[in-house]
mmCIF file with all atom_site columns, C-alpha atoms in Angstrom:
data_model
loop_
_atom_site.group_PDB
_atom_site.id
_atom_site.type_symbol
_atom_site.label_atom_id
_atom_site.label_alt_id
_atom_site.label_comp_id
_atom_site.label_asym_id
_atom_site.label_entity_id
_atom_site.label_seq_id
_atom_site.pdbx_PDB_ins_code
_atom_site.Cartn_x
_atom_site.Cartn_y
_atom_site.Cartn_z
_atom_site.occupancy
_atom_site.B_iso_or_equiv
_atom_site.pdbx_formal_charge
_atom_site.auth_seq_id
_atom_site.auth_comp_id
_atom_site.auth_asym_id
_atom_site.auth_atom_id
_atom_site.pdbx_PDB_model_num
ATOM 1   C CA . ALA P 1 1   ? -3.317  74.193 -17.857 1.00 0.00 ? 1   ALA P CA 1
ATOM 2   C CA . GLN P 1 2   ? -1.874  76.448 -20.486 1.00 0.00 ? 2   GLN P CA 1
ATOM 3   C CA . LYS P 1 3   ? -1.531  75.578 -24.120 1.00 0.00 ? 3   LYS P CA 1
ATOM 4   C CA . VAL P 1 4   ? -0.220  77.360 -27.205 1.00 0.00 ? 4   VAL P CA 1
ATOM 5   C CA . THR P 1 5   ? -0.952  76.058 -30.671 1.00 0.00 ? 5   THR P CA 1
ATOM 6   C CA . GLN P 1 6   ? 0.878   77.051 -33.801 1.00 0.00 ? 6   GLN P CA 1
ATOM 7   C CA . ALA P 1 7   ? -0.904  75.063 -36.458 1.00 0.00 ? 7   ALA P CA 1
ATOM 8   C CA . GLN P 1 8   ? 1.504   75.987 -39.235 1.00 0.00 ? 8   GLN P CA 1
ATOM 9   C CA . THR P 1 9   ? 4.560   73.778 -38.972 1.00 0.00 ? 9   THR P CA 1
ATOM 10  C CA . GLU P 1 10  ? 6.305   75.199 -42.032 1.00 0.00 ? 10  GLU P CA 1
ATOM 11  C CA . ILE P 1 11  ? 5.657   78.119 -44.361 1.00 0.00 ? 11  ILE P CA 1
ATOM 12  C CA . SER P 1 12  ? 7.573   78.913 -47.505 1.00 0.00 ? 12  SER P CA 1
ATOM 13  C CA . VAL P 1 13  ? 7.207   82.236 -49.309 1.00 0.00 ? 13  VAL P CA 1
ATOM 14  C CA . VAL P 1 14  ? 9.006   84.227 -51.925 1.00 0.00 ? 14  VAL P CA 1
ATOM 15  C CA . GLU P 1 15  ? 10.744  87.415 -50.944 1.00 0.00 ? 15  GLU P CA 1
ATOM 16  C CA . LYS P 1 16  ? 8.468   90.481 -50.706 1.00 0.00 ? 16  LYS P CA 1
ATOM 17  C CA . GLU P 1 17  ? 5.388   88.404 -50.013 1.00 0.00 ? 17  GLU P CA 1
ATOM 18  C CA . ASP P 1 18  ? 3.408   89.106 -46.847 1.00 0.00 ? 18  ASP P CA 1
ATOM 19  C CA . VAL P 1 19  ? 3.101   86.200 -44.431 1.00 0.00 ? 19  VAL P CA 1
ATOM 20  C CA . THR P 1 20  ? 0.997   85.644 -41.311 1.00 0.00 ? 20  THR P CA 1
ATOM 21  C CA . LEU P 1 21  ? 1.962   83.235 -38.562 1.00 0.00 ? 21  LEU P CA 1
ATOM 22  C CA . ASP P 1 22  ? -0.950  81.992 -36.493 1.00 0.00 ? 22  ASP P CA 1
ATOM 23  C CA . CYS P 1 23  ? -1.022  81.481 -32.742 1.00 0.00 ? 23  CYS P CA 1
ATOM 24  C CA . VAL P 1 24  ? -3.941  80.255 -30.645 1.00 0.00 ? 24  VAL P CA 1
ATOM 25  C CA . TYR P 1 25  ? -3.701  79.924 -26.888 1.00 0.00 ? 25  TYR P CA 1
ATOM 26  C CA . GLU P 1 26  ? -5.618  78.446 -23.991 1.00 0.00 ? 26  GLU P CA 1
ATOM 27  C CA . THR P 1 27  ? -5.481  79.604 -20.403 1.00 0.00 ? 27  THR P CA 1
ATOM 28  C CA . ARG P 1 28  ? -7.809  80.006 -17.435 1.00 0.00 ? 28  ARG P CA 1
ATOM 29  C CA . ASP P 1 29  ? -5.880  82.976 -16.131 1.00 0.00 ? 29  ASP P CA 1
ATOM 30  C CA . THR P 1 30  ? -7.388  86.425 -16.535 1.00 0.00 ? 30  THR P CA 1
ATOM 31  C CA . THR P 1 31  ? -3.971  88.036 -16.431 1.00 0.00 ? 31  THR P CA 1
ATOM 32  C CA . TYR P 1 32  ? -1.401  86.605 -18.775 1.00 0.00 ? 32  TYR P CA 1
ATOM 33  C CA . TYR P 1 33  ? 1.301   87.645 -21.181 1.00 0.00 ? 33  TYR P CA 1
ATOM 34  C CA . LEU P 1 34  ? 1.860   86.631 -24.765 1.00 0.00 ? 34  LEU P CA 1
ATOM 35  C CA . PHE P 1 35  ? 5.183   86.675 -26.548 1.00 0.00 ? 35  PHE P CA 1
ATOM 36  C CA . TRP P 1 36  ? 6.691   86.071 -29.928 1.00 0.00 ? 36  TRP P CA 1
ATOM 37  C CA . TYR P 1 37  ? 10.292  84.903 -30.265 1.00 0.00 ? 37  TYR P CA 1
ATOM 38  C CA . LYS P 1 38  ? 12.428  84.308 -33.324 1.00 0.00 ? 38  LYS P CA 1
ATOM 39  C CA . GLN P 1 39  ? 14.998  81.517 -33.416 1.00 0.00 ? 39  GLN P CA 1
ATOM 40  C CA . PRO P 1 40  ? 17.613  81.830 -36.135 1.00 0.00 ? 40  PRO P CA 1
ATOM 41  C CA . PRO P 1 41  ? 19.940  78.893 -36.945 1.00 0.00 ? 41  PRO P CA 1
ATOM 42  C CA . SER P 1 42  ? 22.352  80.015 -34.205 1.00 0.00 ? 42  SER P CA 1
ATOM 43  C CA . GLY P 1 43  ? 19.813  78.731 -31.671 1.00 0.00 ? 43  GLY P CA 1
ATOM 44  C CA . GLU P 1 44  ? 19.318  81.828 -29.565 1.00 0.00 ? 44  GLU P CA 1
ATOM 45  C CA . LEU P 1 45  ? 15.707  82.911 -29.035 1.00 0.00 ? 45  LEU P CA 1
ATOM 46  C CA . VAL P 1 46  ? 15.286  86.567 -29.922 1.00 0.00 ? 46  VAL P CA 1
ATOM 47  C CA . PHE P 1 47  ? 12.458  88.484 -28.276 1.00 0.00 ? 47  PHE P CA 1
ATOM 48  C CA . LEU P 1 48  ? 10.089  90.228 -30.682 1.00 0.00 ? 48  LEU P CA 1
ATOM 49  C CA . ILE P 1 49  ? 7.079   91.386 -28.703 1.00 0.00 ? 49  ILE P CA 1
ATOM 50  C CA . ARG P 1 50  ? 5.148   91.046 -25.440 1.00 0.00 ? 50  ARG P CA 1
ATOM 51  C CA . ARG P 1 51  ? 1.437   91.688 -24.960 1.00 0.00 ? 51  ARG P CA 1
ATOM 52  C CA . ASN P 1 52  ? -0.533  91.563 -21.725 1.00 0.00 ? 52  ASN P CA 1
ATOM 53  C CA . SER P 1 53  ? -4.065  90.246 -21.612 1.00 0.00 ? 53  SER P CA 1
ATOM 54  C CA . PHE P 1 54  ? -5.572  93.679 -21.001 1.00 0.00 ? 54  PHE P CA 1
ATOM 55  C CA . ASP P 1 55  ? -4.032  95.339 -24.005 1.00 0.00 ? 55  ASP P CA 1
ATOM 56  C CA . GLU P 1 56  ? -5.712  94.328 -27.234 1.00 0.00 ? 56  GLU P CA 1
ATOM 57  C CA . GLN P 1 57  ? -4.221  97.080 -29.305 1.00 0.00 ? 57  GLN P CA 1
ATOM 58  C CA . ASN P 1 58  ? -2.544  95.876 -32.433 1.00 0.00 ? 58  ASN P CA 1
ATOM 59  C CA . GLU P 1 59  ? 1.070   96.798 -32.779 1.00 0.00 ? 59  GLU P CA 1
ATOM 60  C CA . ILE P 1 60  ? 3.260   97.599 -35.726 1.00 0.00 ? 60  ILE P CA 1
ATOM 61  C CA . SER P 1 61  ? 7.026   97.693 -35.676 1.00 0.00 ? 61  SER P CA 1
ATOM 62  C CA . GLY P 1 62  ? 8.532   98.272 -39.064 1.00 0.00 ? 62  GLY P CA 1
ATOM 63  C CA . ARG P 1 63  ? 7.600   95.320 -41.260 1.00 0.00 ? 63  ARG P CA 1
ATOM 64  C CA . TYR P 1 64  ? 6.228   93.393 -38.276 1.00 0.00 ? 64  TYR P CA 1
ATOM 65  C CA . SER P 1 65  ? 2.695   93.639 -36.947 1.00 0.00 ? 65  SER P CA 1
ATOM 66  C CA . TRP P 1 66  ? 0.712   91.726 -34.374 1.00 0.00 ? 66  TRP P CA 1
ATOM 67  C CA . ASN P 1 67  ? -3.012  91.165 -34.052 1.00 0.00 ? 67  ASN P CA 1
ATOM 68  C CA . PHE P 1 68  ? -4.257  90.197 -30.583 1.00 0.00 ? 68  PHE P CA 1
ATOM 69  C CA . GLN P 1 69  ? -7.885  89.082 -30.281 1.00 0.00 ? 69  GLN P CA 1
ATOM 70  C CA . LYS P 1 70  ? -9.059  87.824 -26.910 1.00 0.00 ? 70  LYS P CA 1
ATOM 71  C CA . SER P 1 71  ? -12.421 86.793 -28.352 1.00 0.00 ? 71  SER P CA 1
ATOM 72  C CA . THR P 1 72  ? -10.718 84.134 -30.458 1.00 0.00 ? 72  THR P CA 1
ATOM 73  C CA . SER P 1 73  ? -7.707  83.605 -28.151 1.00 0.00 ? 73  SER P CA 1
ATOM 74  C CA . SER P 1 74  ? -5.376  84.425 -30.978 1.00 0.00 ? 74  SER P CA 1
ATOM 75  C CA . PHE P 1 75  ? -2.179  86.415 -31.264 1.00 0.00 ? 75  PHE P CA 1
ATOM 76  C CA . ASN P 1 76  ? -1.121  86.400 -34.897 1.00 0.00 ? 76  ASN P CA 1
ATOM 77  C CA . PHE P 1 77  ? 2.076   87.789 -36.342 1.00 0.00 ? 77  PHE P CA 1
ATOM 78  C CA . THR P 1 78  ? 2.394   89.294 -39.820 1.00 0.00 ? 78  THR P CA 1
ATOM 79  C CA . ILE P 1 79  ? 5.580   90.076 -41.698 1.00 0.00 ? 79  ILE P CA 1
ATOM 80  C CA . THR P 1 80  ? 5.061   92.505 -44.537 1.00 0.00 ? 80  THR P CA 1
ATOM 81  C CA . ALA P 1 81  ? 7.322   92.382 -47.581 1.00 0.00 ? 81  ALA P CA 1
ATOM 82  C CA . SER P 1 82  ? 9.277   89.415 -46.247 1.00 0.00 ? 82  SER P CA 1
ATOM 83  C CA . GLN P 1 83  ? 13.034  89.214 -46.665 1.00 0.00 ? 83  GLN P CA 1
ATOM 84  C CA . VAL P 1 84  ? 15.459  86.306 -46.759 1.00 0.00 ? 84  VAL P CA 1
ATOM 85  C CA . VAL P 1 85  ? 16.786  87.393 -43.355 1.00 0.00 ? 85  VAL P CA 1
ATOM 86  C CA . ASP P 1 86  ? 13.343  86.691 -41.901 1.00 0.00 ? 86  ASP P CA 1
ATOM 87  C CA . SER P 1 87  ? 13.927  82.978 -42.397 1.00 0.00 ? 87  SER P CA 1
ATOM 88  C CA . ALA P 1 88  ? 13.839  81.386 -38.946 1.00 0.00 ? 88  ALA P CA 1
ATOM 89  C CA . VAL P 1 89  ? 11.648  79.448 -36.570 1.00 0.00 ? 89  VAL P CA 1
ATOM 90  C CA . TYR P 1 90  ? 9.080   81.643 -34.850 1.00 0.00 ? 90  TYR P CA 1
ATOM 91  C CA . PHE P 1 91  ? 7.617   80.766 -31.491 1.00 0.00 ? 91  PHE P CA 1
ATOM 92  C CA . CYS P 1 92  ? 4.538   82.067 -29.780 1.00 0.00 ? 92  CYS P CA 1
ATOM 93  C CA . ALA P 1 93  ? 4.526   81.751 -25.980 1.00 0.00 ? 93  ALA P CA 1
ATOM 94  C CA . LEU P 1 94  ? 2.253   82.336 -23.014 1.00 0.00 ? 94  LEU P CA 1
ATOM 95  C CA . ARG P 1 95  ? 3.172   83.229 -19.444 1.00 0.00 ? 95  ARG P CA 1
ATOM 96  C CA . GLY P 1 96  ? 0.400   82.977 -16.893 1.00 0.00 ? 96  GLY P CA 1
ATOM 97  C CA . SER P 1 97  ? -0.023  82.974 -13.162 1.00 0.00 ? 97  SER P CA 1
ATOM 98  C CA . ASN P 1 98  ? 2.398   80.077 -12.699 1.00 0.00 ? 98  ASN P CA 1
ATOM 99  C CA . TYR P 1 99  ? 5.141   82.217 -14.289 1.00 0.00 ? 99  TYR P CA 1
ATOM 100 C CA . LYS P 1 100 ? 6.181   79.361 -16.558 1.00 0.00 ? 100 LYS P CA 1
ATOM 101 C CA . LEU P 1 101 ? 6.622   80.220 -20.211 1.00 0.00 ? 101 LEU P CA 1
ATOM 102 C CA . THR P 1 102 ? 4.645   77.801 -22.379 1.00 0.00 ? 102 THR P CA 1
ATOM 103 C CA . PHE P 1 103 ? 5.746   77.701 -25.997 1.00 0.00 ? 103 PHE P CA 1
ATOM 104 C CA . GLY P 1 104 ? 3.997   76.603 -29.134 1.00 0.00 ? 104 GLY P CA 1
ATOM 105 C CA . LYS P 1 105 ? 5.768   74.079 -31.349 1.00 0.00 ? 105 LYS P CA 1
ATOM 106 C CA . GLY P 1 106 ? 7.009   76.838 -33.621 1.00 0.00 ? 106 GLY P CA 1
ATOM 107 C CA . THR P 1 107 ? 6.623   77.718 -37.287 1.00 0.00 ? 107 THR P CA 1
ATOM 108 C CA . LEU P 1 108 ? 9.573   77.356 -39.639 1.00 0.00 ? 108 LEU P CA 1
ATOM 109 C CA . LEU P 1 109 ? 9.468   80.249 -42.071 1.00 0.00 ? 109 LEU P CA 1
ATOM 110 C CA . THR P 1 110 ? 11.566  80.036 -45.203 1.00 0.00 ? 110 THR P CA 1
ATOM 111 C CA . VAL P 1 111 ? 11.795  83.099 -47.379 1.00 0.00 ? 111 VAL P CA 1
ATOM 112 C CA . ASN P 1 112 ? 13.181  82.310 -50.802 1.00 0.00 ? 112 ASN P CA 1
ATOM 113 C CA . PRO P 1 113 ? 14.910  84.905 -52.956 1.00 0.00 ? 113 PRO P CA 1
ATOM 114 C CA . LYS D 2 1   ? 26.127  94.781 -22.300 1.00 0.00 ? 1   LYS D CA 1
ATOM 115 C CA . ALA D 2 2   ? 27.022  91.122 -22.584 1.00 0.00 ? 2   ALA D CA 1
ATOM 116 C CA . GLY D 2 3   ? 24.220  88.711 -23.253 1.00 0.00 ? 3   GLY D CA 1
ATOM 117 C CA . VAL D 2 4   ? 23.439  85.367 -21.706 1.00 0.00 ? 4   VAL D CA 1
ATOM 118 C CA . THR D 2 5   ? 26.421  83.039 -21.963 1.00 0.00 ? 5   THR D CA 1
ATOM 119 C CA . GLN D 2 6   ? 26.087  79.275 -21.999 1.00 0.00 ? 6   GLN D CA 1
ATOM 120 C CA . THR D 2 7   ? 28.893  76.771 -21.861 1.00 0.00 ? 7   THR D CA 1
ATOM 121 C CA . PRO D 2 8   ? 29.746  74.411 -23.340 1.00 0.00 ? 8   PRO D CA 1
ATOM 122 C CA . ARG D 2 9   ? 28.065  75.036 -26.680 1.00 0.00 ? 9   ARG D CA 1
ATOM 123 C CA . TYR D 2 10  ? 28.345  71.444 -27.841 1.00 0.00 ? 10  TYR D CA 1
ATOM 124 C CA . LEU D 2 11  ? 29.012  68.212 -26.044 1.00 0.00 ? 11  LEU D CA 1
ATOM 125 C CA . ILE D 2 12  ? 28.730  64.510 -26.621 1.00 0.00 ? 12  ILE D CA 1
ATOM 126 C CA . LYS D 2 13  ? 28.130  62.016 -23.840 1.00 0.00 ? 13  LYS D CA 1
ATOM 127 C CA . THR D 2 14  ? 27.251  58.354 -23.596 1.00 0.00 ? 14  THR D CA 1
ATOM 128 C CA . ARG D 2 15  ? 24.303  56.775 -21.850 1.00 0.00 ? 15  ARG D CA 1
ATOM 129 C CA . GLY D 2 16  ? 24.677  56.568 -18.118 1.00 0.00 ? 16  GLY D CA 1
ATOM 130 C CA . GLN D 2 17  ? 27.071  59.498 -17.835 1.00 0.00 ? 17  GLN D CA 1
ATOM 131 C CA . GLN D 2 18  ? 26.199  62.790 -16.259 1.00 0.00 ? 18  GLN D CA 1
ATOM 132 C CA . VAL D 2 19  ? 26.553  66.318 -17.595 1.00 0.00 ? 19  VAL D CA 1
ATOM 133 C CA . THR D 2 20  ? 26.736  69.814 -16.155 1.00 0.00 ? 20  THR D CA 1
ATOM 134 C CA . LEU D 2 21  ? 25.801  72.877 -18.160 1.00 0.00 ? 21  LEU D CA 1
ATOM 135 C CA . SER D 2 22  ? 26.547  76.438 -17.165 1.00 0.00 ? 22  SER D CA 1
ATOM 136 C CA . CYS D 2 23  ? 24.705  79.705 -17.690 1.00 0.00 ? 23  CYS D CA 1
ATOM 137 C CA . SER D 2 24  ? 25.844  83.234 -16.922 1.00 0.00 ? 24  SER D CA 1
ATOM 138 C CA . PRO D 2 25  ? 22.933  85.681 -17.018 1.00 0.00 ? 25  PRO D CA 1
ATOM 139 C CA . ILE D 2 26  ? 22.971  89.265 -18.167 1.00 0.00 ? 26  ILE D CA 1
ATOM 140 C CA . SER D 2 27  ? 24.615  91.489 -15.590 1.00 0.00 ? 27  SER D CA 1
ATOM 141 C CA . GLY D 2 28  ? 22.032  92.610 -13.054 1.00 0.00 ? 28  GLY D CA 1
ATOM 142 C CA . HIS D 2 29  ? 19.582  89.848 -13.865 1.00 0.00 ? 29  HIS D CA 1
ATOM 143 C CA . ARG D 2 30  ? 18.841  87.647 -10.898 1.00 0.00 ? 30  ARG D CA 1
ATOM 144 C CA . SER D 2 31  ? 16.519  85.043 -12.341 1.00 0.00 ? 31  SER D CA 1
ATOM 145 C CA . VAL D 2 32  ? 17.648  82.167 -14.518 1.00 0.00 ? 32  VAL D CA 1
ATOM 146 C CA . SER D 2 33  ? 15.372  79.634 -16.154 1.00 0.00 ? 33  SER D CA 1
ATOM 147 C CA . TRP D 2 34  ? 16.186  76.563 -18.201 1.00 0.00 ? 34  TRP D CA 1
ATOM 148 C CA . TYR D 2 35  ? 14.404  75.045 -21.182 1.00 0.00 ? 35  TYR D CA 1
ATOM 149 C CA . GLN D 2 36  ? 14.858  71.844 -23.133 1.00 0.00 ? 36  GLN D CA 1
ATOM 150 C CA . GLN D 2 37  ? 14.261  71.925 -26.869 1.00 0.00 ? 37  GLN D CA 1
ATOM 151 C CA . THR D 2 38  ? 13.762  68.728 -28.850 1.00 0.00 ? 38  THR D CA 1
ATOM 152 C CA . PRO D 2 39  ? 12.224  68.147 -32.294 1.00 0.00 ? 39  PRO D CA 1
ATOM 153 C CA . GLY D 2 40  ? 9.454   66.037 -30.829 1.00 0.00 ? 40  GLY D CA 1
ATOM 154 C CA . GLN D 2 41  ? 8.474   67.912 -27.683 1.00 0.00 ? 41  GLN D CA 1
ATOM 155 C CA . GLY D 2 42  ? 9.500   71.415 -28.659 1.00 0.00 ? 42  GLY D CA 1
ATOM 156 C CA . LEU D 2 43  ? 10.513  73.884 -25.967 1.00 0.00 ? 43  LEU D CA 1
ATOM 157 C CA . GLN D 2 44  ? 9.766   72.723 -22.453 1.00 0.00 ? 44  GLN D CA 1
ATOM 158 C CA . PHE D 2 45  ? 10.335  74.509 -19.170 1.00 0.00 ? 45  PHE D CA 1
ATOM 159 C CA . LEU D 2 46  ? 12.727  72.768 -16.805 1.00 0.00 ? 46  LEU D CA 1
ATOM 160 C CA . PHE D 2 47  ? 13.094  75.064 -13.798 1.00 0.00 ? 47  PHE D CA 1
ATOM 161 C CA . GLU D 2 48  ? 13.702  78.622 -12.654 1.00 0.00 ? 48  GLU D CA 1
ATOM 162 C CA . TYR D 2 49  ? 16.101  79.909 -10.034 1.00 0.00 ? 49  TYR D CA 1
ATOM 163 C CA . PHE D 2 50  ? 16.047  83.206 -8.201  1.00 0.00 ? 50  PHE D CA 1
ATOM 164 C CA . SER D 2 51  ? 18.190  84.223 -5.240  1.00 0.00 ? 51  SER D CA 1
ATOM 165 C CA . GLU D 2 52  ? 19.829  80.799 -5.232  1.00 0.00 ? 52  GLU D CA 1
ATOM 166 C CA . THR D 2 53  ? 16.478  79.065 -4.727  1.00 0.00 ? 53  THR D CA 1
ATOM 167 C CA . GLN D 2 54  ? 14.458  77.011 -7.150  1.00 0.00 ? 54  GLN D CA 1
ATOM 168 C CA . ARG D 2 55  ? 11.197  78.915 -7.580  1.00 0.00 ? 55  ARG D CA 1
ATOM 169 C CA . ASN D 2 56  ? 9.476   76.926 -10.254 1.00 0.00 ? 56  ASN D CA 1
ATOM 170 C CA . LYS D 2 57  ? 9.789   73.490 -11.758 1.00 0.00 ? 57  LYS D CA 1
ATOM 171 C CA . GLY D 2 58  ? 8.556   71.774 -14.893 1.00 0.00 ? 58  GLY D CA 1
ATOM 172 C CA . ASN D 2 59  ? 7.589   68.147 -15.383 1.00 0.00 ? 59  ASN D CA 1
ATOM 173 C CA . PHE D 2 60  ? 10.958  66.489 -15.631 1.00 0.00 ? 60  PHE D CA 1
ATOM 174 C CA . PRO D 2 61  ? 12.345  63.540 -13.649 1.00 0.00 ? 61  PRO D CA 1
ATOM 175 C CA . GLY D 2 62  ? 14.645  64.032 -10.692 1.00 0.00 ? 62  GLY D CA 1
ATOM 176 C CA . ARG D 2 63  ? 17.666  63.284 -12.891 1.00 0.00 ? 63  ARG D CA 1
ATOM 177 C CA . PHE D 2 64  ? 17.410  66.902 -13.950 1.00 0.00 ? 64  PHE D CA 1
ATOM 178 C CA . SER D 2 65  ? 18.606  69.299 -11.301 1.00 0.00 ? 65  SER D CA 1
ATOM 179 C CA . GLY D 2 66  ? 20.062  72.731 -11.035 1.00 0.00 ? 66  GLY D CA 1
ATOM 180 C CA . ARG D 2 67  ? 21.460  75.338 -8.769  1.00 0.00 ? 67  ARG D CA 1
ATOM 181 C CA . GLN D 2 68  ? 22.216  79.014 -8.687  1.00 0.00 ? 68  GLN D CA 1
ATOM 182 C CA . PHE D 2 69  ? 25.167  80.755 -7.164  1.00 0.00 ? 69  PHE D CA 1
ATOM 183 C CA . SER D 2 70  ? 25.333  84.048 -5.311  1.00 0.00 ? 70  SER D CA 1
ATOM 184 C CA . ASN D 2 71  ? 26.494  85.818 -8.477  1.00 0.00 ? 71  ASN D CA 1
ATOM 185 C CA . SER D 2 72  ? 23.325  84.565 -10.227 1.00 0.00 ? 72  SER D CA 1
ATOM 186 C CA . ARG D 2 73  ? 25.220  82.140 -12.441 1.00 0.00 ? 73  ARG D CA 1
ATOM 187 C CA . SER D 2 74  ? 23.391  78.872 -12.769 1.00 0.00 ? 74  SER D CA 1
ATOM 188 C CA . GLU D 2 75  ? 24.228  75.290 -13.555 1.00 0.00 ? 75  GLU D CA 1
ATOM 189 C CA . MET D 2 76  ? 22.012  72.426 -14.514 1.00 0.00 ? 76  MET D CA 1
ATOM 190 C CA . ASN D 2 77  ? 22.922  68.798 -14.158 1.00 0.00 ? 77  ASN D CA 1
ATOM 191 C CA . VAL D 2 78  ? 21.528  65.725 -15.818 1.00 0.00 ? 78  VAL D CA 1
ATOM 192 C CA . SER D 2 79  ? 22.515  62.421 -14.269 1.00 0.00 ? 79  SER D CA 1
ATOM 193 C CA . THR D 2 80  ? 22.296  58.927 -15.756 1.00 0.00 ? 80  THR D CA 1
ATOM 194 C CA . LEU D 2 81  ? 21.903  60.245 -19.258 1.00 0.00 ? 81  LEU D CA 1
ATOM 195 C CA . GLU D 2 82  ? 19.425  58.630 -21.618 1.00 0.00 ? 82  GLU D CA 1
ATOM 196 C CA . LEU D 2 83  ? 19.251  58.840 -25.389 1.00 0.00 ? 83  LEU D CA 1
ATOM 197 C CA . GLY D 2 84  ? 16.139  60.962 -25.076 1.00 0.00 ? 84  GLY D CA 1
ATOM 198 C CA . ASP D 2 85  ? 18.072  63.648 -23.228 1.00 0.00 ? 85  ASP D CA 1
ATOM 199 C CA . SER D 2 86  ? 19.708  64.663 -26.490 1.00 0.00 ? 86  SER D CA 1
ATOM 200 C CA . ALA D 2 87  ? 18.507  68.219 -26.944 1.00 0.00 ? 87  ALA D CA 1
ATOM 201 C CA . LEU D 2 88  ? 19.329  71.871 -27.089 1.00 0.00 ? 88  LEU D CA 1
ATOM 202 C CA . TYR D 2 89  ? 19.308  73.250 -23.559 1.00 0.00 ? 89  TYR D CA 1
ATOM 203 C CA . LEU D 2 90  ? 18.511  76.923 -23.419 1.00 0.00 ? 90  LEU D CA 1
ATOM 204 C CA . CYS D 2 91  ? 19.035  79.243 -20.521 1.00 0.00 ? 91  CYS D CA 1
ATOM 205 C CA . ALA D 2 92  ? 17.164  82.511 -20.097 1.00 0.00 ? 92  ALA D CA 1
ATOM 206 C CA . SER D 2 93  ? 17.678  85.385 -17.719 1.00 0.00 ? 93  SER D CA 1
ATOM 207 C CA . SER D 2 94  ? 15.350  88.067 -16.459 1.00 0.00 ? 94  SER D CA 1
ATOM 208 C CA . GLN D 2 95  ? 15.356  90.733 -13.813 1.00 0.00 ? 95  GLN D CA 1
ATOM 209 C CA . GLY D 2 96  ? 13.585  88.668 -11.189 1.00 0.00 ? 96  GLY D CA 1
ATOM 210 C CA . PHE D 2 97  ? 11.163  85.917 -10.420 1.00 0.00 ? 97  PHE D CA 1
ATOM 211 C CA . GLY D 2 98  ? 7.679   86.781 -11.560 1.00 0.00 ? 98  GLY D CA 1
ATOM 212 C CA . TYR D 2 99  ? 9.001   89.393 -13.926 1.00 0.00 ? 99  TYR D CA 1
ATOM 213 C CA . THR D 2 100 ? 6.512   89.660 -16.751 1.00 0.00 ? 100 THR D CA 1
ATOM 214 C CA . GLY D 2 101 ? 8.783   91.191 -19.322 1.00 0.00 ? 101 GLY D CA 1
ATOM 215 C CA . GLU D 2 102 ? 10.861  89.429 -21.885 1.00 0.00 ? 102 GLU D CA 1
ATOM 216 C CA . LEU D 2 103 ? 13.319  86.674 -21.153 1.00 0.00 ? 103 LEU D CA 1
ATOM 217 C CA . PHE D 2 104 ? 16.758  86.937 -22.705 1.00 0.00 ? 104 PHE D CA 1
ATOM 218 C CA . PHE D 2 105 ? 18.059  83.642 -24.051 1.00 0.00 ? 105 PHE D CA 1
ATOM 219 C CA . GLY D 2 106 ? 21.508  82.275 -24.606 1.00 0.00 ? 106 GLY D CA 1
ATOM 220 C CA . GLU D 2 107 ? 22.531  80.319 -27.698 1.00 0.00 ? 107 GLU D CA 1
ATOM 221 C CA . GLY D 2 108 ? 22.146  77.064 -25.871 1.00 0.00 ? 108 GLY D CA 1
ATOM 222 C CA . SER D 2 109 ? 24.154  73.956 -25.139 1.00 0.00 ? 109 SER D CA 1
ATOM 223 C CA . ARG D 2 110 ? 23.580  71.173 -27.625 1.00 0.00 ? 110 ARG D CA 1
ATOM 224 C CA . LEU D 2 111 ? 23.858  67.803 -25.929 1.00 0.00 ? 111 LEU D CA 1
ATOM 225 C CA . THR D 2 112 ? 24.134  64.585 -27.873 1.00 0.00 ? 112 THR D CA 1
ATOM 226 C CA . VAL D 2 113 ? 23.804  61.325 -25.974 1.00 0.00 ? 113 VAL D CA 1
ATOM 227 C CA . LEU D 2 114 ? 25.150  58.228 -27.715 1.00 0.00 ? 114 LEU D CA 1
#
C-alpha cells in the first residue's frame, strides 16, 4: 500500500520568510513518481513538479526548490522569500505501479504581509 | 488551449437523490480520473477512464459510478446520496492510462447534500 504523510497541517509565515513543507512517503514499488500540487482557493490543483524514483537530483525553479532523499523517503518543498500569493494548500502525491495518485492530507500555507 | 472543464461548479441535493457530474478533458487527452476531496479524508481516488473503459478504481461503494464517451468526456454519477457525499469532486485529465507525467485538474464540482 502507498502512503503519503504531510505532518504539517498548517504553517503561517510572514512575507519574505523561507518556508519548507515536509513530505514523507511509503511504497514498496521500486519505480514511482512523486508530485507536488498547489491548490488555491479556486479549488483547482496546479501542478508544480514531478520526480521519478531514479532521479534524486534536487531541483530549483525560481523561488521554489525540492529536496528528494530516497534514504529517508522524503520529498520536501522549500519556498524562498515567500509572498502573499504563495498562500494555498500544498499537496504531495505519489503514483506507483497501480497508477493511482495517492495524496497527502495537504499543508495550508498562509503568508502574511 | 482550454483546460479541464467541470460542470456544474456548485450543486445542492438532498439525501436519497442522485447526481451526475461532467468533465471535459484537455483536447487530445484521453484519460480522465476522478477524485473526492473532503476535510476529513482529504483527496481520494475514485476511478480512471481511458478509451471509454474503466481502468482503475478506488475504494468507494457501488453508488459511485462513471463513464467515458468517445470524445473522452466523462461523467460520474452518485446514486442514493448520503450526507457524507458532500465534497469537492475533482476531475483530472492526462494523455493516457499509465501516463506518468502530471495530471491536469479542473476546478471541481462542489456538492452539498442536505
